[in-house]
Coordinates of N, CA and C in Angstrom, one line a residue:
H1 N 43.4 -8.7 83.0 CA 42.1 -9.2 82.3 C 41.3 -9.9 83.3
P2 N 41.2 -9.5 84.6 CA 40.5 -10.3 85.4 C 39.0 -10.1 85.0
E3 N 38.6 -9.2 84.4 CA 37.2 -8.8 84.1 C 36.8 -9.8 83.1
M4 N 37.6 -10.1 82.0 CA 37.3 -11.1 81.0 C 37.1 -12.4 81.4
V5 N 38.0 -12.8 82.4 CA 38.1 -14.0 83.1 C 36.6 -14.2 83.7
R6 N 36.2 -13.1 84.6 CA 34.9 -13.2 85.5 C 33.9 -13.3 84.4
S7 N 33.8 -12.5 83.3 CA 32.8 -12.6 82.3 C 32.7 -14.0 81.7
A8 N 33.6 -14.4 81.3 CA 33.6 -15.8 80.8 C 33.2 -16.8 81.8
G9 N 33.5 -16.7 83.0 CA 33.1 -17.6 84.1 C 31.5 -17.6 84.2
V10 N 31.0 -16.3 84.3 CA 29.7 -16.1 84.3 C 28.9 -16.6 83.4
A11 N 29.4 -16.5 82.0 CA 28.7 -17.0 80.8 C 28.6 -18.4 81.0
L12 N 29.7 -19.2 81.3 CA 29.7 -20.6 81.4 C 28.9 -21.0 82.4
F13 N 28.8 -20.3 83.8 CA 27.8 -20.6 84.7 C 26.5 -20.4 84.2
T14 N 26.0 -19.5 83.6 CA 24.8 -19.2 83.0 C 24.3 -20.4 82.0
I15 N 25.2 -20.7 81.1 CA 24.9 -21.8 80.1 C 24.6 -23.0 80.7
S16 N 25.6 -23.4 81.8 CA 25.5 -24.7 82.5 C 24.0 -24.7 83.3
A17 N 23.8 -23.6 84.0 CA 22.5 -23.5 84.8 C 21.4 -23.7 83.9
C18 N 21.5 -23.0 82.7 CA 20.3 -23.1 81.7 C 20.1 -24.6 81.2
L19 N 21.2 -25.2 80.9 CA 21.2 -26.5 80.3 C 20.6 -27.4 81.3
L20 N 21.0 -27.4 82.6 CA 20.6 -28.2 83.7 C 19.1 -28.1 83.9
A21 N 18.7 -26.8 83.9 CA 17.5 -26.5 84.1 C 16.5 -27.3 82.9
A22 N 16.9 -27.2 81.7 CA 16.2 -27.7 80.5 C 16.2 -29.2 80.5
H23 N 17.4 -29.9 81.1 CA 17.5 -31.3 81.1 C 16.6 -31.8 82.1
S24 N 16.5 -31.1 83.2 CA 15.6 -31.5 84.3 C 14.1 -31.1 84.3
H25 N 13.9 -30.6 83.1 CA 12.6 -30.0 83.0 C 12.0 -29.0 84.0
A26 N 13.2 -28.3 84.7 CA 12.6 -27.4 85.6 C 12.6 -25.8 85.1
Y27 N 11.9 -25.0 85.8 CA 11.8 -23.6 85.1 C 12.9 -22.9 85.8
L28 N 13.7 -22.0 85.1 CA 14.7 -21.1 85.6 C 14.5 -19.9 85.0
P29 N 14.1 -18.9 85.7 CA 14.0 -17.5 85.0 C 15.2 -17.2 84.2
G30 N 15.0 -16.6 82.9 CA 16.2 -16.3 82.3 C 16.8 -17.1 81.3
C31 N 16.1 -18.5 81.4 CA 16.5 -19.6 80.4 C 15.3 -20.0 79.4
L32 N 15.7 -20.1 78.2 CA 14.7 -20.7 77.1 C 14.5 -22.1 77.5
P33 N 13.5 -22.6 77.0 CA 13.1 -24.1 77.1 C 14.3 -24.9 76.4
T34 N 14.9 -24.3 75.6 CA 16.1 -25.1 74.8 C 17.2 -25.3 75.7
G35 N 17.3 -24.6 76.7 CA 18.5 -24.8 77.8 C 19.6 -23.5 77.4
M36 N 19.2 -22.7 76.6 CA 20.0 -21.4 76.3 C 19.3 -20.3 77.1
P37 N 20.6 -19.4 77.7 CA 20.1 -18.3 78.5 C 19.4 -17.3 77.4
L38 N 18.5 -16.4 78.0 CA 18.0 -15.4 77.3 C 19.2 -14.3 77.0
R39 N 19.1 -13.6 75.8 CA 20.0 -12.6 75.8 C 19.6 -11.2 76.5
G40 N 20.6 -10.5 76.7 CA 20.5 -9.2 77.4 C 20.5 -9.3 78.9
S41 N 19.8 -8.2 79.6 CA 20.2 -8.1 81.1 C 19.3 -9.1 81.7
A42 N 18.5 -9.8 81.1 CA 17.6 -10.8 81.9 C 18.2 -12.4 81.9
S43 N 19.5 -12.4 81.8 CA 20.1 -13.6 81.7 C 20.1 -14.4 83.1
A44 N 20.1 -15.7 82.8 CA 20.1 -16.5 84.1 C 21.0 -16.0 85.3
S45 N 22.3 -15.7 84.8 CA 23.3 -15.4 85.8 C 22.9 -14.1 86.5
T46 N 22.5 -13.1 85.8 CA 22.1 -11.7 86.2 C 20.9 -12.0 87.2
I47 N 19.8 -12.8 86.7 CA 18.9 -12.9 87.7 C 19.1 -13.7 88.9
A48 N 20.0 -14.7 88.9 CA 20.4 -15.6 89.8 C 21.3 -15.0 90.9
M49 N 22.2 -14.1 90.2 CA 23.2 -13.3 91.3 C 22.7 -12.2 91.9
N50 N 21.9 -11.4 91.2 CA 21.4 -10.0 91.5 C 20.1 -9.7 91.8
S51 N 19.1 -10.9 91.6 CA 17.9 -10.6 91.7 C 17.2 -11.1 93.0
E52 N 15.9 -11.5 92.7 CA 14.9 -11.9 93.8 C 15.4 -13.2 94.3
P53 N 15.4 -13.6 95.7 CA 15.5 -14.7 96.3 C 15.0 -16.0 95.6
L54 N 13.8 -15.8 95.0 CA 13.1 -17.0 94.4 C 14.0 -17.5 93.3
A55 N 14.4 -16.7 92.4 CA 15.2 -17.1 91.3 C 16.4 -17.7 91.7
R56 N 17.1 -17.3 92.8 CA 18.3 -18.0 93.5 C 18.0 -19.3 94.0
R57 N 16.8 -19.4 94.7 CA 16.5 -20.7 95.2 C 16.2 -21.7 94.0
Q58 N 15.4 -21.3 92.9 CA 15.3 -22.2 91.9 C 16.7 -22.6 91.3
L59 N 17.7 -21.6 91.0 CA 18.8 -22.0 90.5 C 19.5 -23.0 91.4
L60 N 19.5 -22.8 92.7 CA 20.1 -23.8 93.7 C 19.6 -25.2 93.4
Q61 N 18.2 -25.2 93.4 CA 17.4 -26.6 93.3 C 17.9 -27.2 91.8
V62 N 18.2 -26.5 90.9 CA 18.5 -27.0 89.6 C 20.0 -27.6 89.6
L63 N 20.7 -26.8 90.3 CA 22.3 -27.2 90.6 C 22.4 -28.3 91.5
A64 N 21.6 -28.5 92.5 CA 21.7 -29.4 93.6 C 21.2 -30.8 92.8
A65 N 20.3 -30.8 91.7 CA 19.9 -32.0 91.1 C 21.0 -32.5 90.0
A66 N 21.9 -31.6 89.8 CA 22.9 -31.9 88.8 C 23.5 -33.4 89.0
P67 N 24.0 -33.9 90.3 CA 24.6 -35.2 90.4 C 23.6 -36.1 90.0
A68 N 22.5 -36.0 90.4 CA 21.5 -36.9 90.1 C 21.2 -37.1 88.7
L69 N 21.2 -36.1 88.0 CA 21.0 -36.0 86.4 C 22.1 -36.7 85.9
A70 N 23.5 -36.5 86.4 CA 24.6 -37.1 85.7 C 24.4 -38.7 85.8
F71 N 23.9 -39.2 86.9 CA 23.8 -40.6 87.0 C 22.6 -41.1 86.4
S72 N 21.7 -40.5 86.1 CA 20.4 -41.0 85.6 C 20.4 -40.8 84.1
S73 N 21.3 -40.7 83.4 CA 21.4 -40.3 82.0 C 20.2 -41.0 81.2
Q74 N 20.0 -42.3 81.1 CA 19.2 -43.0 80.4 C 17.8 -43.2 81.4
A75 N 17.9 -42.9 82.6 CA 16.7 -43.3 83.5 C 15.6 -42.4 83.0
A76 N 15.8 -41.3 82.6 CA 14.6 -40.5 82.2 C 13.9 -41.0 80.9
V77 N 14.7 -41.4 80.1 CA 14.3 -42.2 78.8 C 13.6 -43.5 79.3
A78 N 14.1 -44.0 80.3 CA 13.5 -45.4 80.7 C 12.0 -45.1 81.2
D79 N 11.6 -43.9 81.5 CA 10.1 -43.7 81.8 C 9.4 -43.6 80.7
A80 N 10.0 -43.9 79.4 CA 9.3 -44.2 78.2 C 8.2 -43.0 77.8
I81 N 8.9 -41.9 77.3 CA 8.2 -40.6 76.9 C 7.1 -41.4 75.9
S82 N 5.9 -40.8 75.9 CA 4.9 -41.4 74.9 C 4.2 -40.0 74.5
A83 N 3.9 -40.1 73.2 CA 3.3 -38.9 72.6 C 1.8 -38.9 73.3
E84 N 1.3 -40.1 73.4 CA 0.0 -39.9 73.9 C -0.2 -39.4 75.4
S85 N 0.8 -39.7 76.3 CA 0.9 -39.3 77.7 C 1.1 -37.5 77.5
L86 N 1.9 -37.1 76.5 CA 2.2 -35.6 76.3 C 1.0 -35.1 75.8
L87 N 0.4 -35.5 74.9 CA -0.9 -35.1 74.4 C -1.9 -34.9 75.4
K88 N -2.1 -36.1 76.2 CA -3.2 -36.0 77.3 C -2.9 -34.9 78.3
Q89 N -1.5 -34.7 78.8 CA -1.0 -33.5 79.7 C -1.4 -32.3 79.2
W90 N -0.9 -32.1 77.8 CA -1.2 -30.8 77.2 C -2.6 -30.4 76.9
T91 N -3.5 -31.3 76.7 CA -4.8 -31.1 76.6 C -5.6 -30.6 77.8
E92 N -5.1 -31.3 79.0 CA -5.5 -30.8 80.3 C -5.1 -29.6 80.5
I93 N -3.9 -29.1 80.2 CA -3.5 -27.8 80.5 C -4.3 -26.9 79.6
G94 N -4.5 -27.0 78.4 CA -5.4 -26.3 77.6 C -6.8 -26.0 78.2
D95 N -7.4 -27.1 78.7 CA -8.7 -27.0 79.3 C -8.8 -26.1 80.5
K96 N -7.7 -26.4 81.4 CA -7.6 -25.7 82.6 C -7.4 -24.1 82.2
V97 N -6.6 -23.8 81.3 CA -6.4 -22.3 80.9 C -7.8 -21.7 80.3
K98 N -8.4 -22.5 79.6 CA -9.6 -22.2 79.0 C -10.7 -21.8 80.1
K99 N -10.8 -22.7 81.1 CA -11.8 -22.6 82.1 C -11.4 -21.5 83.2
Q100 N -10.3 -21.4 83.5 CA -9.8 -20.5 84.6 C -9.0 -19.1 84.2
Q101 N -8.6 -19.1 83.0 CA -8.0 -18.0 82.3 C -7.3 -16.9 83.6
D102 N -8.1 -16.0 83.9 CA -7.4 -15.0 84.8 C -7.3 -15.4 86.4
E103 N -7.9 -16.8 86.7 CA -7.8 -17.3 87.9 C -6.6 -18.2 88.1
L104 N -5.8 -18.4 87.1 CA -4.6 -19.3 87.2 C -3.6 -18.6 88.4
T105 N -2.9 -19.6 89.2 CA -2.0 -19.0 90.1 C -0.6 -19.0 89.5
E106 N 0.1 -18.4 90.3 CA 1.7 -18.4 89.8 C 2.2 -19.9 89.7
D107 N 1.8 -20.6 90.6 CA 2.5 -21.9 90.4 C 1.9 -22.6 89.3
E108 N 0.7 -22.5 89.1 CA 0.1 -23.0 87.7 C 0.8 -22.7 86.6
W109 N 1.1 -21.4 86.5 CA 1.8 -20.9 85.3 C 3.2 -21.5 85.2
K110 N 3.9 -21.6 86.3 CA 5.2 -22.4 86.3 C 5.0 -23.6 85.9
K111 N 4.0 -24.3 86.1 CA 3.9 -25.6 85.8 C 3.6 -25.7 84.2
I112 N 2.8 -24.9 83.8 CA 2.6 -24.8 82.3 C 4.0 -24.3 81.6
Q113 N 4.8 -23.5 82.2 CA 6.2 -23.3 81.6 C 7.0 -24.6 81.7
G114 N 6.9 -25.3 82.7 CA 7.6 -26.6 82.9 C 7.4 -27.6 81.8
M115 N 5.9 -27.7 81.5 CA 5.3 -28.5 80.5 C 6.0 -28.0 79.1
L116 N 6.0 -26.8 78.8 CA 6.5 -26.2 77.6 C 7.9 -26.7 77.5
Q117 N 8.7 -26.6 78.5 CA 10.1 -27.0 78.5 C 10.1 -28.6 78.2
R118 N 9.1 -29.2 78.7 CA 9.1 -30.7 78.4 C 8.8 -31.0 77.0
L119 N 8.2 -30.0 76.2 CA 7.7 -30.2 74.9 C 8.8 -29.7 73.8
T120 N 9.8 -29.1 74.4 CA 11.0 -29.1 73.6 C 11.8 -30.3 73.7
L121 N 11.4 -31.2 73.0 CA 12.1 -32.7 73.2 C 13.6 -32.6 72.9
S122 N 14.2 -33.5 73.9 CA 15.6 -33.6 73.7 C 15.9 -34.7 72.6
K123 N 17.1 -34.8 72.3 CA 17.5 -35.8 71.2 C 17.1 -37.1 71.7
S124 N 17.2 -37.7 72.9 CA 16.8 -38.9 73.5 C 15.3 -39.1 73.4
D125 N 14.7 -37.9 73.7 CA 13.2 -38.1 73.6 C 12.6 -38.4 72.2
V126 N 13.3 -37.7 71.3 CA 12.9 -37.9 69.8 C 13.3 -39.3 69.6
D127 N 14.6 -39.8 69.9 CA 15.0 -41.1 69.5 C 13.8 -42.2 70.1
Q128 N 13.5 -41.9 71.3 CA 12.6 -42.8 72.1 C 11.3 -42.8 71.2
L129 N 10.6 -41.6 70.8 CA 9.5 -41.4 70.1 C 9.6 -42.2 68.7
A130 N 10.8 -42.2 68.1 CA 10.8 -42.7 66.8 C 11.2 -44.1 66.8
K131 N 11.5 -44.6 67.9 CA 12.1 -46.1 68.2 C 11.3 -47.0 67.5
G132 N 11.7 -48.0 66.7 CA 10.9 -49.0 66.0 C 10.1 -48.7 64.8
L133 N 10.2 -47.3 64.4 CA 9.4 -46.8 63.2 C 10.4 -46.9 62.1
S134 N 9.7 -46.9 60.9 CA 10.3 -46.7 59.7 C 11.2 -45.5 59.5
S135 N 12.2 -45.4 58.7 CA 13.0 -44.2 58.5 C 12.3 -42.9 58.1
D136 N 11.2 -43.1 57.3 CA 10.3 -42.0 56.8 C 9.5 -41.5 58.0
K137 N 8.9 -42.4 58.9 CA 8.3 -41.9 60.0 C 9.2 -41.3 61.0
S138 N 10.4 -41.9 61.3 CA 11.5 -41.4 62.2 C 11.8 -39.8 61.9
E139 N 12.1 -39.6 60.4 CA 12.3 -38.5 60.0 C 11.2 -37.3 60.2
K140 N 10.0 -37.9 60.0 CA 8.9 -36.9 60.1 C 8.8 -36.4 61.6
I141 N 9.0 -37.5 62.4 CA 9.1 -37.1 64.0 C 10.1 -36.1 64.3
T142 N 11.4 -36.4 63.8 CA 12.3 -35.4 64.0 C 12.0 -34.0 63.5
R143 N 11.3 -33.9 62.4 CA 11.0 -32.7 61.8 C 9.9 -31.9 62.8
I144 N 8.9 -32.6 63.2 CA 7.8 -32.3 64.1 C 8.4 -31.7 65.3
A145 N 9.5 -32.4 65.9 CA 10.0 -32.0 67.3 C 10.7 -30.9 67.1
T146 N 11.5 -30.6 66.0 CA 12.1 -29.4 65.6 C 11.2 -28.3 65.8
T147 N 10.1 -28.4 65.1 CA 8.9 -27.4 64.9 C 8.4 -27.1 66.2
M148 N 8.3 -28.2 67.0 CA 7.7 -28.0 68.5 C 8.7 -27.1 69.3
K149 N 9.8 -27.1 69.1 CA 10.7 -26.2 70.0 C 10.4 -24.9 69.9
F150 N 10.2 -24.4 68.5 CA 9.9 -23.0 68.1 C 8.4 -22.8 68.6
Q151 N 7.5 -23.8 68.5 CA 6.2 -23.5 68.9 C 6.0 -23.3 70.5
A152 N 6.9 -24.2 71.1 CA 7.0 -24.0 72.6 C 7.5 -22.6 73.0
M153 N 8.5 -22.2 72.4 CA 9.0 -20.9 72.7 C 8.0 -19.8 72.5
A154 N 7.3 -20.1 71.4 CA 6.2 -19.0 71.2 C 5.1 -19.1 72.2
A155 N 4.8 -20.2 72.6 CA 3.8 -20.3 73.7 C 4.3 -20.0 75.0
D156 N 5.7 -19.9 75.2 CA 6.2 -19.6 76.5 C 6.1 -17.9 76.8
E157 N 6.2 -17.3 75.5 CA 6.2 -15.8 76.0 C 5.0 -15.4 76.4
P158 N 3.6 -15.7 76.1 CA 2.3 -15.2 76.7 C 2.4 -15.9 78.2
A159 N 2.9 -17.1 78.3 CA 2.8 -17.9 79.6 C 3.8 -17.1 80.5
Q160 N 5.0 -16.5 80.1 CA 5.8 -15.7 81.3 C 5.1 -14.6 81.5
L161 N 4.2 -13.9 80.6 CA 3.4 -12.6 80.7 C 2.1 -13.0 81.5
R162 N 1.8 -14.3 81.8 CA 0.4 -14.6 82.4 C -0.7 -14.3 81.7
D163 N -0.6 -14.4 80.2 CA -1.3 -13.9 79.2 C -2.2 -15.2 78.8
A164 N -3.4 -15.4 79.2 CA -4.1 -16.6 79.0 C -4.5 -16.6 77.6
V165 N -5.1 -15.5 77.2 CA -5.5 -15.4 75.7 C -4.4 -15.6 74.7
G166 N -3.2 -14.8 74.9 CA -2.2 -15.2 74.1 C -1.7 -16.6 74.1
F167 N -1.6 -17.3 75.2 CA -1.3 -18.6 75.4 C -2.2 -19.4 74.6
L168 N -3.4 -19.4 74.6 CA -4.6 -20.1 74.1 C -4.4 -19.9 72.6
N169 N -4.0 -18.8 72.1 CA -3.6 -18.6 70.7 C -2.6 -19.6 70.1
E170 N -1.5 -19.7 70.9 CA -0.3 -20.6 70.7 C -0.8 -22.0 70.8
F171 N -1.6 -22.3 71.7 CA -1.8 -23.7 72.2 C -2.1 -24.8 71.1
P172 N -3.0 -24.5 70.0 CA -3.5 -25.5 69.0 C -2.3 -26.0 68.3
S173 N -1.3 -25.1 68.0 CA -0.2 -25.6 67.2 C 0.6 -26.8 67.7
L174 N 0.9 -26.5 69.0 CA 1.6 -27.6 69.8 C 0.6 -28.8 69.9
E175 N -0.6 -28.6 70.2 CA -1.6 -29.8 70.2 C -1.6 -30.6 68.9
D176 N -1.7 -29.9 67.7 CA -1.6 -30.5 66.5 C -0.4 -31.1 66.2
S177 N 0.8 -30.7 66.6 CA 2.2 -31.4 66.4 C 2.1 -32.7 67.3
L178 N 1.6 -32.7 68.6 CA 1.6 -33.8 69.4 C 0.7 -34.9 68.8
R179 N -0.6 -34.4 68.1 CA -1.4 -35.4 67.7 C -0.9 -36.1 66.3
E180 N 0.0 -35.3 65.6 CA 0.7 -36.0 64.5 C 1.7 -36.9 65.0
I181 N 2.5 -36.5 65.9 CA 3.4 -37.5 66.6 C 2.7 -38.8 66.9
A182 N 1.7 -38.5 67.6 CA 0.9 -39.9 68.1 C 0.3 -40.7 67.0
A183 N -0.2 -40.0 65.9 CA -0.8 -40.8 64.8 C 0.4 -41.4 64.0
L184 N 1.5 -40.9 64.0 CA 2.8 -41.7 63.3 C 3.3 -43.0 64.3
R185 N 3.0 -42.9 65.6 CA 3.3 -44.0 66.4 C 2.2 -45.1 66.2
K186 N 1.2 -44.8 65.7 CA 0.1 -45.8 65.8 C 0.4 -46.8 64.6

């Protein structure tokens, strides 16, 4: 059964790499913004082990950050996520894509995908956004954050394809969600 053991090890490695990438808001090919690997042949382990050197470097960067992530548990939350700052960053991205469309570089698209991963808010991000609010507003923020995960995944598809028009079609839904969270925080 060595092949079963190897397959289980690769699966665990893949999930761990994707979760670390999502937690550190890093882009890793083959991983969804939620920290789960893509299904099929384009999994993170397939890309990392068998593919281009860039993917392997990205994976190694994510894995190298793992010890720092373990010690920083609440340090990322201490940076006080704010709906206003996320909305401002998202609006700037939208403006840039509208203006430059076909002129966006590979690095700019990767930054966009990194922001999309950031918008799949973690439980601690949602807790931080809901902190100090009534239970009604807190529940609304939780529902919006759940919706945002799906919106970010939908926007990530055209971003992976470097499709500015497709990305701009998905852009407003995330912007509306961020505005709604910002309004609940006021």
